């Protein structure tokens, strides 16, 4: 069985395949971008990939990793543009709703993790999402972010420890 996309006319080529687009959406969502803004984020990643090609730059060695890092950077930009306290207040309000759908424990854990991610510094949240959700190896994260591997490992360690402490403090785990 052949893998990959069916080739179309050059003007119809999408620089992101379906799996890469899902990964970009997930990285954006885990980075705190609201569901309604995800399509715009995916388009931004596509645009940056197309602009890169239009400028004559060599294609990224690993488009999937490159797209995940760009998505992570977009999520960080979104965070800087929005007030963090407003989102935390909205999430806390949703926790207080009297009726929870089935899987209440899962919902509470998901909300607690999202809130914990919001409270991490941008750099720690970025490496945590890239490592554990986008499943990028430490070396790829370091290369894409332009920082030493030791920095990535240090940020990961600190972020995991802070998130774990937060979940224990909230008695979620």
Coordinates of C-alpha atoms in Angstrom, one line a residue:
X1 CA 0.0 0.0 0.0
X2 CA 1.3 3.4 -0.9
X3 CA 1.7 5.9 1.9
X4 CA 1.4 9.7 1.6
X5 CA -0.7 12.1 -0.3
X6 CA -2.2 11.8 -3.8
X7 CA -0.3 14.4 -5.9
X8 CA -2.3 17.3 -7.2
X9 CA -1.6 20.4 -9.2
X10 CA 1.3 22.4 -7.7
X11 CA -1.0 25.3 -6.7
X12 CA -3.2 22.8 -4.7
X13 CA -0.3 21.2 -2.8
X14 CA -0.7 21.5 0.9
X15 CA 2.6 21.8 2.7
X16 CA 1.2 19.9 5.7
X17 CA -0.1 16.4 5.5
X18 CA -3.1 15.3 7.6
X19 CA -0.9 13.9 10.4
X20 CA 1.2 17.0 10.6
X21 CA -1.9 19.2 10.7
X22 CA -3.4 17.2 13.6
X23 CA -0.1 17.5 15.4
X24 CA 0.0 21.3 14.8
X25 CA -3.6 21.6 16.1
X26 CA -2.7 19.5 19.2
X27 CA 0.4 21.5 20.0
X28 CA -1.6 24.8 19.6
X29 CA -4.4 23.4 21.8
X30 CA -2.0 22.2 24.5
X31 CA -0.3 25.6 24.3
X32 CA -3.6 27.2 25.4
X33 CA -4.9 28.4 22.1
X34 CA -8.8 28.3 22.2
X35 CA -10.5 25.8 19.9
X36 CA -12.0 28.7 17.8
X37 CA -8.5 30.0 17.0
X38 CA -6.9 26.6 16.0
X39 CA -7.7 26.9 12.3
X40 CA -6.0 30.3 12.2
X41 CA -2.9 28.8 13.9
X42 CA -2.7 25.9 11.5
X43 CA -2.9 28.4 8.6
X44 CA -0.1 30.5 10.2
X45 CA 2.1 27.4 10.2
X46 CA 1.2 26.7 6.6
X47 CA 1.9 30.3 5.7
X48 CA 5.4 30.2 7.3
X49 CA 6.2 27.0 5.5
X50 CA 5.2 28.5 2.2
X51 CA 7.0 31.7 2.9
X52 CA 10.1 29.7 3.7
X53 CA 9.9 27.9 0.3
X54 CA 9.1 31.2 -1.5
X55 CA 12.3 32.8 -0.1
X56 CA 14.3 29.9 -1.5
X57 CA 15.2 28.4 1.8
X58 CA 15.8 24.7 2.0
X59 CA 12.9 22.6 3.3
X60 CA 13.2 21.7 7.0
X61 CA 14.9 18.4 7.5
X62 CA 11.9 17.2 9.6
X63 CA 8.8 19.1 8.5
X64 CA 6.7 17.6 11.3
X65 CA 9.1 18.7 14.0
X66 CA 9.6 22.1 12.4
X67 CA 5.8 22.6 12.3
X68 CA 5.4 21.5 15.9
X69 CA 8.0 24.1 17.1
X70 CA 6.4 26.8 15.0
X71 CA 3.0 25.9 16.4
X72 CA 4.5 26.0 19.9
X73 CA 5.9 29.5 19.2
X74 CA 2.6 30.6 17.9
X75 CA 0.9 29.4 21.1
X76 CA 3.5 31.4 23.2
X77 CA 2.7 34.5 21.1
X78 CA -1.0 34.0 21.7
X79 CA -0.3 33.7 25.5
X80 CA 1.6 37.0 25.4
X81 CA -1.3 38.7 23.7
X82 CA -4.0 37.5 26.0
X83 CA -4.4 38.1 29.7
X84 CA -3.6 34.9 31.6
X85 CA -5.8 35.7 34.6
X86 CA -8.9 36.0 32.4
X87 CA -8.5 32.4 31.1
X88 CA -7.7 31.0 34.6
X89 CA -10.9 32.6 35.9
X90 CA -13.0 31.1 33.2
X91 CA -11.5 27.6 33.8
X92 CA -12.1 27.9 37.6
X93 CA -15.7 28.9 36.9
X94 CA -16.2 25.8 34.7
X95 CA -14.9 23.7 37.6
X96 CA -17.6 25.1 39.9
X97 CA -20.4 24.0 37.6
X98 CA -22.7 21.7 39.5
X99 CA -23.1 19.1 36.7
X100 CA -20.1 17.3 35.2
X101 CA -20.4 15.0 32.2
X102 CA -19.5 11.4 32.5
X103 CA -15.8 10.9 33.2
X104 CA -15.8 13.6 35.9
X105 CA -12.3 12.5 37.1
X106 CA -10.9 12.8 33.6
X107 CA -12.4 16.2 33.1
X108 CA -11.1 17.5 36.4
X109 CA -7.6 16.1 35.7
X110 CA -7.7 17.6 32.2
X111 CA -8.6 21.0 33.6
X112 CA -6.1 20.8 36.3
X113 CA -3.3 19.9 33.8
X114 CA -4.4 22.8 31.6
X115 CA -4.4 25.2 34.5
X116 CA -1.0 23.9 35.6
X117 CA 0.4 24.4 32.1
X118 CA -0.9 27.9 32.1
X119 CA 1.0 28.7 35.3
X120 CA 4.3 27.4 33.9
X121 CA 6.7 30.0 32.4
X122 CA 6.5 30.1 28.6
X123 CA 9.8 28.3 28.0
X124 CA 9.0 25.5 30.3
X125 CA 5.5 25.0 28.9
X126 CA 6.9 25.0 25.4
X127 CA 9.5 22.2 26.0
X128 CA 6.9 20.2 28.0
X129 CA 4.4 20.2 25.2
X130 CA 7.0 19.5 22.5
X131 CA 8.5 16.6 24.5
X132 CA 5.5 14.9 25.9
X133 CA 2.7 15.7 23.5
X134 CA 4.5 16.3 20.2
X135 CA 6.8 13.5 21.2
X136 CA 9.9 15.2 19.9
X137 CA 13.3 14.0 21.3
X138 CA 15.3 16.3 23.4
X139 CA 17.9 16.7 20.7
X140 CA 15.3 17.9 18.1
X141 CA 13.8 20.3 20.6
X142 CA 17.2 21.8 21.3
X143 CA 18.0 22.1 17.6
X144 CA 14.7 23.7 16.7
X145 CA 14.8 26.1 19.6
X146 CA 18.5 26.9 19.2
X147 CA 19.4 26.0 22.8
X148 CA 21.7 23.4 24.3
X149 CA 20.2 19.9 25.1
X150 CA 21.0 20.5 28.8
X151 CA 18.8 23.6 28.8
X152 CA 15.9 21.6 27.4
X153 CA 16.4 18.8 30.0
X154 CA 16.6 21.4 32.8
X155 CA 13.4 23.1 31.7
X156 CA 11.7 19.7 31.3
X157 CA 12.7 18.6 34.8
X158 CA 11.6 21.9 36.4
X159 CA 8.3 21.9 34.5
X160 CA 7.4 18.3 35.3
X161 CA 8.3 18.9 39.0
X162 CA 6.2 22.1 39.1
X163 CA 3.2 20.4 37.3
X164 CA 3.4 17.4 39.6
X165 CA 3.5 19.5 42.7
X166 CA 0.5 21.5 41.4
X167 CA -1.6 18.4 40.8
X168 CA -0.7 17.0 44.2
X169 CA -1.5 20.4 45.9
X170 CA -4.9 20.4 44.2
X171 CA -5.4 16.7 45.2
X172 CA -6.1 15.7 41.7
X173 CA -3.5 12.9 41.7

